[in-house]
């Protein structure tokens, strides 16, 4: 079947077939925000565009904020990115996680405020929007980042590590004093269906006793039981309880998927997090890119053009 065909074919970059929009509230600002996801040309990557700033007279450059690891300026309970002129976009991790899980390489995300809407606190609404808009393949090879040797960052009991692997996988471990959470471990191989089924619906969570402190710090002003799991001591306050018995660790994986997609390309390797969060995940990317021997950028193989019986590398190097 493949005798007259080179079996290694690069996967294609992907964007949306059509624009699609939603409205919601910012988790930390508490302000209403409208968002539109728009198809983008090859090699655009994921970028945010503050249309409210454009209406106020800003240029395209001043209003455009890259979803990139070196643009991260704040990691207190969410990931915030900024451009050189100071325009910011916050709480980007859930939509970034959905884009990674659905295989979207290029997208312009218009916002009329400084924060991505929290929706229900998970990535599932963004996956739904992507599926409604449809996914379009583009005429360019998809590039990915392959981890070549272990990279790790440690802060006390918190650890985040990337190690070489043939695909993308995520493992996480959490441990809380609350009996509602306790110690949980999770693992997922990152493929479109596994992300949607195992990760996307897991919601963010917080403790009731921390709400006043967070709001005094200007955070969580839009938080409610409509967009977060709220824990009071050893009780879950949300009507209906949890979506998964281990929803907490699944959400930590969801966050890590989004944080690591800030690398600019999908990462081929295994991520392991122990009590990690947005700050340590970003430090992990800084550590990875600080060592040129720890990674390489290559073209991803399209598995549809590779015989299942053929022992082959999963990636081909680019020139």
PDB file of C-alpha atoms in Angstrom:
ATOM      1  CA  UNK A   1       0.000   0.000   0.000  1.00  0.00           C
ATOM      2  CA  UNK A   2       2.875   2.339   0.814  1.00  0.00           C
ATOM      3  CA  UNK A   3       5.475   0.896  -1.570  1.00  0.00           C
ATOM      4  CA  UNK A   4       5.545   3.967  -3.820  1.00  0.00           C
ATOM      5  CA  UNK A   5       5.109   6.533  -1.044  1.00  0.00           C
ATOM      6  CA  UNK A   6       7.491   8.009   1.485  1.00  0.00           C
ATOM      7  CA  UNK A   7       5.825   6.948   4.766  1.00  0.00           C
ATOM      8  CA  UNK A   8       6.958   9.949   6.782  1.00  0.00           C
ATOM      9  CA  UNK A   9       4.523  12.806   6.130  1.00  0.00           C
ATOM     10  CA  UNK A  10       4.471  15.915   8.254  1.00  0.00           C
ATOM     11  CA  UNK A  11       1.245  16.789  10.050  1.00  0.00           C
ATOM     12  CA  UNK A  12      -0.475  20.003   8.965  1.00  0.00           C
ATOM     13  CA  UNK A  13      -1.000  23.142  11.002  1.00  0.00           C
ATOM     14  CA  UNK A  14      -4.616  23.800  11.968  1.00  0.00           C
ATOM     15  CA  UNK A  15      -6.911  26.756  12.612  1.00  0.00           C
ATOM     16  CA  UNK A  16     -10.677  27.228  12.799  1.00  0.00           C
ATOM     17  CA  UNK A  17     -12.940  27.085   9.755  1.00  0.00           C
ATOM     18  CA  UNK A  18     -14.913  30.144  10.882  1.00  0.00           C
ATOM     19  CA  UNK A  19     -14.996  32.752  13.644  1.00  0.00           C
ATOM     20  CA  UNK A  20     -17.017  31.974  16.757  1.00  0.00           C
ATOM     21  CA  UNK A  21     -17.813  34.060  19.816  1.00  0.00           C
ATOM     22  CA  UNK A  22     -19.014  33.879  23.406  1.00  0.00           C
ATOM     23  CA  UNK A  23     -19.599  36.153  26.372  1.00  0.00           C
ATOM     24  CA  UNK A  24     -18.863  35.672  30.034  1.00  0.00           C
ATOM     25  CA  UNK A  25     -17.291  37.196  33.097  1.00  0.00           C
ATOM     26  CA  UNK A  26     -13.665  37.540  34.149  1.00  0.00           C
ATOM     27  CA  UNK A  27     -12.852  35.285  37.110  1.00  0.00           C
ATOM     28  CA  UNK A  28     -10.616  37.825  38.815  1.00  0.00           C
ATOM     29  CA  UNK A  29     -11.917  41.150  37.443  1.00  0.00           C
ATOM     30  CA  UNK A  30     -15.594  40.262  37.802  1.00  0.00           C
ATOM     31  CA  UNK A  31     -16.255  42.281  34.632  1.00  0.00           C
ATOM     32  CA  UNK A  32     -18.264  41.130  31.613  1.00  0.00           C
ATOM     33  CA  UNK A  33     -16.182  40.256  28.555  1.00  0.00           C
ATOM     34  CA  UNK A  34     -16.897  39.206  24.975  1.00  0.00           C
ATOM     35  CA  UNK A  35     -14.510  36.901  23.138  1.00  0.00           C
ATOM     36  CA  UNK A  36     -14.247  35.949  19.454  1.00  0.00           C
ATOM     37  CA  UNK A  37     -11.921  33.230  18.189  1.00  0.00           C
ATOM     38  CA  UNK A  38     -10.853  33.948  14.598  1.00  0.00           C
ATOM     39  CA  UNK A  39      -8.991  31.795  12.033  1.00  0.00           C
ATOM     40  CA  UNK A  40      -5.396  32.889  11.507  1.00  0.00           C
ATOM     41  CA  UNK A  41      -2.746  32.281   8.791  1.00  0.00           C
ATOM     42  CA  UNK A  42      -0.021  29.660   9.126  1.00  0.00           C
ATOM     43  CA  UNK A  43       2.746  30.369  11.631  1.00  0.00           C
ATOM     44  CA  UNK A  44       0.660  32.979  13.460  1.00  0.00           C
ATOM     45  CA  UNK A  45       0.538  30.939  16.643  1.00  0.00           C
ATOM     46  CA  UNK A  46      -1.974  31.928  19.302  1.00  0.00           C
ATOM     47  CA  UNK A  47      -2.366  35.666  19.892  1.00  0.00           C
ATOM     48  CA  UNK A  48      -4.835  37.777  21.839  1.00  0.00           C
ATOM     49  CA  UNK A  49      -6.156  41.078  20.500  1.00  0.00           C
ATOM     50  CA  UNK A  50      -7.625  43.689  22.855  1.00  0.00           C
ATOM     51  CA  UNK A  51     -10.380  45.215  20.704  1.00  0.00           C
ATOM     52  CA  UNK A  52     -11.303  47.585  23.546  1.00  0.00           C
ATOM     53  CA  UNK A  53      -7.846  49.136  23.215  1.00  0.00           C
ATOM     54  CA  UNK A  54      -8.260  49.379  19.441  1.00  0.00           C
ATOM     55  CA  UNK A  55     -11.498  51.295  19.961  1.00  0.00           C
ATOM     56  CA  UNK A  56      -9.583  53.631  22.251  1.00  0.00           C
ATOM     57  CA  UNK A  57      -7.034  54.464  19.542  1.00  0.00           C
ATOM     58  CA  UNK A  58      -4.348  51.839  20.102  1.00  0.00           C
ATOM     59  CA  UNK A  59      -2.504  50.408  17.119  1.00  0.00           C
ATOM     60  CA  UNK A  60      -2.687  46.715  16.198  1.00  0.00           C
ATOM     61  CA  UNK A  61       0.765  46.196  17.696  1.00  0.00           C
ATOM     62  CA  UNK A  62      -0.230  47.918  20.937  1.00  0.00           C
ATOM     63  CA  UNK A  63      -3.410  45.834  21.226  1.00  0.00           C
ATOM     64  CA  UNK A  64      -1.918  42.447  20.300  1.00  0.00           C
ATOM     65  CA  UNK A  65      -0.605  40.215  23.082  1.00  0.00           C
ATOM     66  CA  UNK A  66       1.221  36.944  22.302  1.00  0.00           C
ATOM     67  CA  UNK A  67       0.315  33.751  24.138  1.00  0.00           C
ATOM     68  CA  UNK A  68       3.954  32.965  24.843  1.00  0.00           C
ATOM     69  CA  UNK A  69       6.045  31.842  27.806  1.00  0.00           C
ATOM     70  CA  UNK A  70       8.313  34.895  27.701  1.00  0.00           C
ATOM     71  CA  UNK A  71       5.296  37.241  27.717  1.00  0.00           C
ATOM     72  CA  UNK A  72       4.021  35.933  31.074  1.00  0.00           C
ATOM     73  CA  UNK A  73       4.054  38.724  33.680  1.00  0.00           C
ATOM     74  CA  UNK A  74       1.888  37.354  36.506  1.00  0.00           C
ATOM     75  CA  UNK A  75       1.068  33.870  37.793  1.00  0.00           C
ATOM     76  CA  UNK A  76      -1.006  34.580  40.915  1.00  0.00           C
ATOM     77  CA  UNK A  77      -3.851  32.056  40.598  1.00  0.00           C
ATOM     78  CA  UNK A  78      -3.849  32.439  36.808  1.00  0.00           C
ATOM     79  CA  UNK A  79      -1.495  33.087  33.902  1.00  0.00           C
ATOM     80  CA  UNK A  80      -1.295  36.690  32.657  1.00  0.00           C
ATOM     81  CA  UNK A  81       0.525  37.758  29.479  1.00  0.00           C
ATOM     82  CA  UNK A  82       1.543  41.241  28.353  1.00  0.00           C
ATOM     83  CA  UNK A  83       3.068  42.919  25.317  1.00  0.00           C
ATOM     84  CA  UNK A  84       5.876  45.458  25.160  1.00  0.00           C
ATOM     85  CA  UNK A  85       3.483  48.407  25.574  1.00  0.00           C
ATOM     86  CA  UNK A  86       1.858  47.008  28.704  1.00  0.00           C
ATOM     87  CA  UNK A  87      -1.414  45.598  27.343  1.00  0.00           C
ATOM     88  CA  UNK A  88      -2.350  42.490  29.346  1.00  0.00           C
ATOM     89  CA  UNK A  89      -4.642  39.483  29.076  1.00  0.00           C
ATOM     90  CA  UNK A  90      -5.329  37.325  32.120  1.00  0.00           C
ATOM     91  CA  UNK A  91      -6.655  33.845  32.882  1.00  0.00           C
ATOM     92  CA  UNK A  92      -5.449  32.492  29.539  1.00  0.00           C
ATOM     93  CA  UNK A  93      -4.691  28.937  30.699  1.00  0.00           C
ATOM     94  CA  UNK A  94      -8.105  27.329  30.169  1.00  0.00           C
ATOM     95  CA  UNK A  95      -8.562  28.482  26.582  1.00  0.00           C
ATOM     96  CA  UNK A  96      -4.915  27.631  25.862  1.00  0.00           C
ATOM     97  CA  UNK A  97      -5.520  24.162  27.258  1.00  0.00           C
ATOM     98  CA  UNK A  98      -8.545  23.697  24.980  1.00  0.00           C
ATOM     99  CA  UNK A  99      -6.560  24.845  21.940  1.00  0.00           C
ATOM    100  CA  UNK A 100      -3.748  22.410  22.732  1.00  0.00           C
ATOM    101  CA  UNK A 101      -6.170  19.585  23.402  1.00  0.00           C
ATOM    102  CA  UNK A 102      -7.993  20.211  20.101  1.00  0.00           C
ATOM    103  CA  UNK A 103      -4.814  20.697  18.054  1.00  0.00           C
ATOM    104  CA  UNK A 104      -5.262  24.367  17.090  1.00  0.00           C
ATOM    105  CA  UNK A 105      -1.972  25.957  16.011  1.00  0.00           C
ATOM    106  CA  UNK A 106      -3.029  29.381  14.730  1.00  0.00           C
ATOM    107  CA  UNK A 107      -5.711  31.658  16.147  1.00  0.00           C
ATOM    108  CA  UNK A 108      -6.459  35.304  16.890  1.00  0.00           C
ATOM    109  CA  UNK A 109      -8.580  35.699  20.023  1.00  0.00           C
ATOM    110  CA  UNK A 110     -10.386  39.044  20.210  1.00  0.00           C
ATOM    111  CA  UNK A 111     -11.348  40.306  23.687  1.00  0.00           C
ATOM    112  CA  UNK A 112     -13.103  43.502  24.746  1.00  0.00           C
ATOM    113  CA  UNK A 113     -11.458  43.350  28.159  1.00  0.00           C
ATOM    114  CA  UNK A 114      -8.314  42.299  29.975  1.00  0.00           C
ATOM    115  CA  UNK A 115      -9.350  38.759  30.887  1.00  0.00           C
ATOM    116  CA  UNK A 116     -10.543  35.613  29.109  1.00  0.00           C
ATOM    117  CA  UNK A 117     -14.076  34.737  30.302  1.00  0.00           C
ATOM    118  CA  UNK A 118     -14.044  32.016  32.920  1.00  0.00           C
ATOM    119  CA  UNK A 119     -17.199  30.313  31.551  1.00  0.00           C
ATOM    120  CA  UNK A 120     -17.888  27.322  33.847  1.00  0.00           C
ATOM    121  CA  UNK A 121     -14.326  27.158  35.198  1.00  0.00           C
ATOM    122  CA  UNK A 122     -13.211  24.385  32.852  1.00  0.00           C
ATOM    123  CA  UNK A 123     -11.994  24.090  29.245  1.00  0.00           C
ATOM    124  CA  UNK A 124     -15.150  22.307  28.042  1.00  0.00           C
ATOM    125  CA  UNK A 125     -16.986  25.447  26.792  1.00  0.00           C
ATOM    126  CA  UNK A 126     -13.961  26.367  24.672  1.00  0.00           C
ATOM    127  CA  UNK A 127     -13.769  22.828  23.259  1.00  0.00           C
ATOM    128  CA  UNK A 128     -17.472  23.150  22.385  1.00  0.00           C
ATOM    129  CA  UNK A 129     -16.833  26.441  20.560  1.00  0.00           C
ATOM    130  CA  UNK A 130     -13.932  24.916  18.620  1.00  0.00           C
ATOM    131  CA  UNK A 131     -16.060  21.960  17.570  1.00  0.00           C
ATOM    132  CA  UNK A 132     -18.908  24.270  16.518  1.00  0.00           C
ATOM    133  CA  UNK A 133     -16.581  26.416  14.392  1.00  0.00           C
ATOM    134  CA  UNK A 134     -14.850  23.383  12.870  1.00  0.00           C
ATOM    135  CA  UNK A 135     -11.147  22.729  12.402  1.00  0.00           C
ATOM    136  CA  UNK A 136      -9.353  23.528   9.131  1.00  0.00           C
ATOM    137  CA  UNK A 137      -6.036  22.029   8.067  1.00  0.00           C
ATOM    138  CA  UNK A 138      -3.531  24.481   6.604  1.00  0.00           C
ATOM    139  CA  UNK A 139      -0.864  24.215   3.948  1.00  0.00           C
ATOM    140  CA  UNK A 140       2.158  24.152   6.233  1.00  0.00           C
ATOM    141  CA  UNK A 141       3.859  21.533   8.378  1.00  0.00           C
ATOM    142  CA  UNK A 142       3.159  21.589  12.091  1.00  0.00           C
ATOM    143  CA  UNK A 143       6.234  22.045  14.236  1.00  0.00           C
ATOM    144  CA  UNK A 144       6.531  20.686  17.742  1.00  0.00           C
ATOM    145  CA  UNK A 145       9.088  20.880  20.527  1.00  0.00           C
ATOM    146  CA  UNK A 146      10.719  17.567  21.354  1.00  0.00           C
ATOM    147  CA  UNK A 147      12.281  17.206  24.798  1.00  0.00           C
ATOM    148  CA  UNK A 148      15.754  15.653  24.465  1.00  0.00           C
ATOM    149  CA  UNK A 149      16.774  15.368  28.106  1.00  0.00           C
ATOM    150  CA  UNK A 150      15.170  15.885  31.523  1.00  0.00           C
ATOM    151  CA  UNK A 151      14.564  19.429  32.750  1.00  0.00           C
ATOM    152  CA  UNK A 152      13.245  20.097  36.236  1.00  0.00           C
ATOM    153  CA  UNK A 153      12.500  22.982  38.577  1.00  0.00           C
ATOM    154  CA  UNK A 154      12.029  22.573  42.322  1.00  0.00           C
ATOM    155  CA  UNK A 155      10.718  24.959  44.983  1.00  0.00           C
ATOM    156  CA  UNK A 156      10.427  23.252  48.359  1.00  0.00           C
ATOM    157  CA  UNK A 157       7.852  20.484  47.960  1.00  0.00           C
ATOM    158  CA  UNK A 158       6.799  21.756  44.526  1.00  0.00           C
ATOM    159  CA  UNK A 159       8.312  20.053  41.469  1.00  0.00           C
ATOM    160  CA  UNK A 160       7.741  20.347  37.710  1.00  0.00           C
ATOM    161  CA  UNK A 161       9.639  18.153  35.256  1.00  0.00           C
ATOM    162  CA  UNK A 162       9.826  17.471  31.527  1.00  0.00           C
ATOM    163  CA  UNK A 163      11.396  14.228  30.283  1.00  0.00           C
ATOM    164  CA  UNK A 164      11.801  12.730  26.789  1.00  0.00           C
ATOM    165  CA  UNK A 165       8.877  10.642  25.509  1.00  0.00           C
ATOM    166  CA  UNK A 166       7.475   9.523  22.154  1.00  0.00           C
ATOM    167  CA  UNK A 167       4.224  11.448  22.700  1.00  0.00           C
ATOM    168  CA  UNK A 168       2.687  14.047  24.996  1.00  0.00           C
ATOM    169  CA  UNK A 169       1.639  12.933  28.457  1.00  0.00           C
ATOM    170  CA  UNK A 170       0.887  14.657  31.742  1.00  0.00           C
ATOM    171  CA  UNK A 171       1.045  13.364  35.314  1.00  0.00           C
ATOM    172  CA  UNK A 172       0.164  15.324  38.424  1.00  0.00           C
ATOM    173  CA  UNK A 173       0.071  14.815  42.184  1.00  0.00           C
ATOM    174  CA  UNK A 174      -1.669  17.033  44.730  1.00  0.00           C
ATOM    175  CA  UNK A 175      -2.060  16.780  48.498  1.00  0.00           C
ATOM    176  CA  UNK A 176      -4.402  18.994  50.547  1.00  0.00           C
ATOM    177  CA  UNK A 177      -5.351  18.805  54.203  1.00  0.00           C
ATOM    178  CA  UNK A 178      -9.058  19.013  53.352  1.00  0.00           C
ATOM    179  CA  UNK A 179     -10.763  15.616  53.313  1.00  0.00           C
ATOM    180  CA  UNK A 180     -12.702  16.837  50.265  1.00  0.00           C
ATOM    181  CA  UNK A 181      -9.462  16.761  48.276  1.00  0.00           C
ATOM    182  CA  UNK A 182      -6.707  14.847  50.099  1.00  0.00           C
ATOM    183  CA  UNK A 183      -3.996  13.244  47.970  1.00  0.00           C
ATOM    184  CA  UNK A 184      -4.819  12.657  44.312  1.00  0.00           C
ATOM    185  CA  UNK A 185      -2.758  11.473  41.349  1.00  0.00           C
ATOM    186  CA  UNK A 186      -3.674  11.791  37.691  1.00  0.00           C
ATOM    187  CA  UNK A 187      -2.237  10.807  34.322  1.00  0.00           C
ATOM    188  CA  UNK A 188      -3.338  11.428  30.730  1.00  0.00           C
ATOM    189  CA  UNK A 189      -1.873  10.817  27.296  1.00  0.00           C
ATOM    190  CA  UNK A 190      -2.723  13.975  25.420  1.00  0.00           C
ATOM    191  CA  UNK A 191      -4.850  13.172  22.394  1.00  0.00           C
ATOM    192  CA  UNK A 192      -7.952  15.018  21.197  1.00  0.00           C
ATOM    193  CA  UNK A 193     -10.468  12.513  22.537  1.00  0.00           C
ATOM    194  CA  UNK A 194      -8.614  11.844  25.790  1.00  0.00           C
ATOM    195  CA  UNK A 195      -8.411  15.587  26.487  1.00  0.00           C
ATOM    196  CA  UNK A 196     -12.112  16.093  25.852  1.00  0.00           C
ATOM    197  CA  UNK A 197     -13.211  13.032  27.819  1.00  0.00           C
ATOM    198  CA  UNK A 198     -10.727  13.043  30.697  1.00  0.00           C
ATOM    199  CA  UNK A 199      -9.558  16.621  31.221  1.00  0.00           C
ATOM    200  CA  UNK A 200     -11.657  19.358  29.591  1.00  0.00           C
ATOM    201  CA  UNK A 201     -14.644  19.280  31.988  1.00  0.00           C
ATOM    202  CA  UNK A 202     -12.600  19.523  35.207  1.00  0.00           C
ATOM    203  CA  UNK A 203     -13.319  22.846  36.930  1.00  0.00           C
ATOM    204  CA  UNK A 204     -11.083  25.193  38.854  1.00  0.00           C
ATOM    205  CA  UNK A 205     -11.460  25.084  42.627  1.00  0.00           C
ATOM    206  CA  UNK A 206     -10.908  27.176  45.719  1.00  0.00           C
ATOM    207  CA  UNK A 207     -11.488  27.287  49.469  1.00  0.00           C
ATOM    208  CA  UNK A 208     -14.249  29.414  50.966  1.00  0.00           C
ATOM    209  CA  UNK A 209     -12.011  30.742  53.753  1.00  0.00           C
ATOM    210  CA  UNK A 210      -9.635  32.217  51.161  1.00  0.00           C
ATOM    211  CA  UNK A 211     -12.280  34.211  49.248  1.00  0.00           C
ATOM    212  CA  UNK A 212     -12.107  37.391  51.360  1.00  0.00           C
ATOM    213  CA  UNK A 213      -8.300  37.424  51.214  1.00  0.00           C
ATOM    214  CA  UNK A 214      -8.334  36.970  47.441  1.00  0.00           C
ATOM    215  CA  UNK A 215     -10.875  39.718  46.892  1.00  0.00           C
ATOM    216  CA  UNK A 216      -8.867  42.133  49.042  1.00  0.00           C
ATOM    217  CA  UNK A 217      -5.964  41.376  46.684  1.00  0.00           C
ATOM    218  CA  UNK A 218      -8.167  42.207  43.683  1.00  0.00           C
ATOM    219  CA  UNK A 219      -8.639  38.562  42.706  1.00  0.00           C
ATOM    220  CA  UNK A 220     -11.610  36.187  42.357  1.00  0.00           C
ATOM    221  CA  UNK A 221     -14.150  39.038  42.103  1.00  0.00           C
ATOM    222  CA  UNK A 222     -16.057  37.083  39.441  1.00  0.00           C
ATOM    223  CA  UNK A 223     -15.766  33.725  41.172  1.00  0.00           C
ATOM    224  CA  UNK A 224     -18.904  31.814  42.116  1.00  0.00           C
ATOM    225  CA  UNK A 225     -20.207  28.280  42.312  1.00  0.00           C
ATOM    226  CA  UNK A 226     -21.236  28.721  38.672  1.00  0.00           C
ATOM    227  CA  UNK A 227     -17.580  28.782  37.625  1.00  0.00           C
ATOM    228  CA  UNK A 228     -15.596  27.057  40.374  1.00  0.00           C
ATOM    229  CA  UNK A 229     -15.735  24.218  42.859  1.00  0.00           C
ATOM    230  CA  UNK A 230     -15.993  25.809  46.311  1.00  0.00           C
ATOM    231  CA  UNK A 231     -14.662  23.867  49.294  1.00  0.00           C
ATOM    232  CA  UNK A 232     -15.629  24.694  52.877  1.00  0.00           C
ATOM    233  CA  UNK A 233     -13.492  22.665  55.239  1.00  0.00           C
ATOM    234  CA  UNK A 234     -14.181  19.082  54.224  1.00  0.00           C
ATOM    235  CA  UNK A 235     -17.359  19.831  52.242  1.00  0.00           C
ATOM    236  CA  UNK A 236     -18.062  20.559  48.575  1.00  0.00           C
ATOM    237  CA  UNK A 237     -20.621  23.373  48.486  1.00  0.00           C
ATOM    238  CA  UNK A 238     -21.616  23.075  44.818  1.00  0.00           C
ATOM    239  CA  UNK A 239     -25.043  21.625  44.168  1.00  0.00           C
ATOM    240  CA  UNK A 240     -24.479  18.363  42.303  1.00  0.00           C
ATOM    241  CA  UNK A 241     -21.002  17.853  43.728  1.00  0.00           C
ATOM    242  CA  UNK A 242     -18.087  16.874  41.492  1.00  0.00           C
ATOM    243  CA  UNK A 243     -17.955  15.897  37.830  1.00  0.00           C
ATOM    244  CA  UNK A 244     -15.194  13.365  38.587  1.00  0.00           C
ATOM    245  CA  UNK A 245     -14.127  11.794  41.870  1.00  0.00           C
ATOM    246  CA  UNK A 246     -10.654  13.214  41.179  1.00  0.00           C
ATOM    247  CA  UNK A 247     -11.765  16.459  39.502  1.00  0.00           C
ATOM    248  CA  UNK A 248      -9.195  18.491  41.443  1.00  0.00           C
ATOM    249  CA  UNK A 249      -6.121  16.765  40.033  1.00  0.00           C
ATOM    250  CA  UNK A 250      -7.698  16.628  36.585  1.00  0.00           C
ATOM    251  CA  UNK A 251      -8.010  20.396  36.681  1.00  0.00           C
ATOM    252  CA  UNK A 252      -4.375  20.743  37.681  1.00  0.00           C
ATOM    253  CA  UNK A 253      -3.513  18.719  34.565  1.00  0.00           C
ATOM    254  CA  UNK A 254      -5.792  21.006  32.535  1.00  0.00           C
ATOM    255  CA  UNK A 255      -3.898  24.044  33.835  1.00  0.00           C
ATOM    256  CA  UNK A 256      -0.532  22.450  33.070  1.00  0.00           C
ATOM    257  CA  UNK A 257      -1.594  21.646  29.498  1.00  0.00           C
ATOM    258  CA  UNK A 258      -2.502  25.302  28.978  1.00  0.00           C
ATOM    259  CA  UNK A 259       0.586  26.661  30.711  1.00  0.00           C
ATOM    260  CA  UNK A 260       2.916  24.470  28.627  1.00  0.00           C
ATOM    261  CA  UNK A 261       1.196  25.392  25.362  1.00  0.00           C
ATOM    262  CA  UNK A 262       2.641  28.854  26.020  1.00  0.00           C
ATOM    263  CA  UNK A 263       5.856  27.311  24.643  1.00  0.00           C
ATOM    264  CA  UNK A 264       4.598  28.335  21.198  1.00  0.00           C
ATOM    265  CA  UNK A 265       4.291  24.759  19.951  1.00  0.00           C
ATOM    266  CA  UNK A 266       3.047  21.495  21.391  1.00  0.00           C
ATOM    267  CA  UNK A 267       5.664  19.758  23.521  1.00  0.00           C
ATOM    268  CA  UNK A 268       6.525  16.132  22.774  1.00  0.00           C
ATOM    269  CA  UNK A 269       7.608  14.777  26.131  1.00  0.00           C
ATOM    270  CA  UNK A 270       6.281  13.767  29.531  1.00  0.00           C
ATOM    271  CA  UNK A 271       5.325  16.430  32.066  1.00  0.00           C
ATOM    272  CA  UNK A 272       5.215  15.588  35.756  1.00  0.00           C
ATOM    273  CA  UNK A 273       3.955  18.022  38.373  1.00  0.00           C
ATOM    274  CA  UNK A 274       3.936  17.655  42.141  1.00  0.00           C
ATOM    275  CA  UNK A 275       2.025  20.489  43.835  1.00  0.00           C
ATOM    276  CA  UNK A 276       3.049  22.662  40.891  1.00  0.00           C
ATOM    277  CA  UNK A 277       1.141  25.693  39.653  1.00  0.00           C
ATOM    278  CA  UNK A 278       1.224  28.429  37.018  1.00  0.00           C
ATOM    279  CA  UNK A 279       4.408  30.026  38.364  1.00  0.00           C
ATOM    280  CA  UNK A 280       6.442  26.819  38.457  1.00  0.00           C
ATOM    281  CA  UNK A 281       5.093  25.695  35.076  1.00  0.00           C
ATOM    282  CA  UNK A 282       6.316  28.937  33.547  1.00  0.00           C
ATOM    283  CA  UNK A 283       9.692  28.555  35.266  1.00  0.00           C
ATOM    284  CA  UNK A 284       9.884  25.076  33.730  1.00  0.00           C
ATOM    285  CA  UNK A 285       9.541  26.572  30.242  1.00  0.00           C
ATOM    286  CA  UNK A 286      12.224  29.152  31.067  1.00  0.00           C
ATOM    287  CA  UNK A 287      14.515  26.316  32.181  1.00  0.00           C
ATOM    288  CA  UNK A 288      13.791  24.305  29.030  1.00  0.00           C
ATOM    289  CA  UNK A 289      14.540  27.144  26.637  1.00  0.00           C
ATOM    290  CA  UNK A 290      17.617  28.226  28.594  1.00  0.00           C
ATOM    291  CA  UNK A 291      19.314  24.948  27.585  1.00  0.00           C
ATOM    292  CA  UNK A 292      19.557  24.487  23.817  1.00  0.00           C
ATOM    293  CA  UNK A 293      20.654  20.872  24.316  1.00  0.00           C
ATOM    294  CA  UNK A 294      17.401  19.993  26.117  1.00  0.00           C
ATOM    295  CA  UNK A 295      15.052  20.362  23.151  1.00  0.00           C
ATOM    296  CA  UNK A 296      14.711  20.633  19.401  1.00  0.00           C
ATOM    297  CA  UNK A 297      11.982  21.948  17.118  1.00  0.00           C
ATOM    298  CA  UNK A 298      10.864  19.360  14.578  1.00  0.00           C
ATOM    299  CA  UNK A 299       8.002  18.565  12.223  1.00  0.00           C
ATOM    300  CA  UNK A 300       5.302  16.316  13.626  1.00  0.00           C
ATOM    301  CA  UNK A 301       4.481  13.107  11.784  1.00  0.00           C
ATOM    302  CA  UNK A 302       0.961  12.602  10.447  1.00  0.00           C
ATOM    303  CA  UNK A 303       0.137   9.122  11.730  1.00  0.00           C
ATOM    304  CA  UNK A 304      -2.442   8.626   8.956  1.00  0.00           C
ATOM    305  CA  UNK A 305       0.393   8.246   6.441  1.00  0.00           C
ATOM    306  CA  UNK A 306       2.515   5.814   8.461  1.00  0.00           C
ATOM    307  CA  UNK A 307       1.898   2.028   8.325  1.00  0.00           C
ATOM    308  CA  UNK A 308       1.048   0.674  11.776  1.00  0.00           C
ATOM    309  CA  UNK A 309       3.486  -2.215  11.266  1.00  0.00           C
ATOM    310  CA  UNK A 310       6.425   0.048  10.449  1.00  0.00           C
ATOM    311  CA  UNK A 311       8.836   0.802  13.299  1.00  0.00           C
ATOM    312  CA  UNK A 312       9.569   4.460  12.791  1.00  0.00           C
ATOM    313  CA  UNK A 313      10.459   7.636  14.635  1.00  0.00           C
ATOM    314  CA  UNK A 314       7.399   9.725  15.432  1.00  0.00           C
ATOM    315  CA  UNK A 315       9.007  12.948  14.280  1.00  0.00           C
ATOM    316  CA  UNK A 316      11.127  14.230  11.427  1.00  0.00           C
ATOM    317  CA  UNK A 317      13.630  17.020  11.890  1.00  0.00           C
ATOM    318  CA  UNK A 318      13.146  20.264  10.012  1.00  0.00           C
ATOM    319  CA  UNK A 319      15.863  22.028   8.124  1.00  0.00           C
TER     320      UNK A 319
END
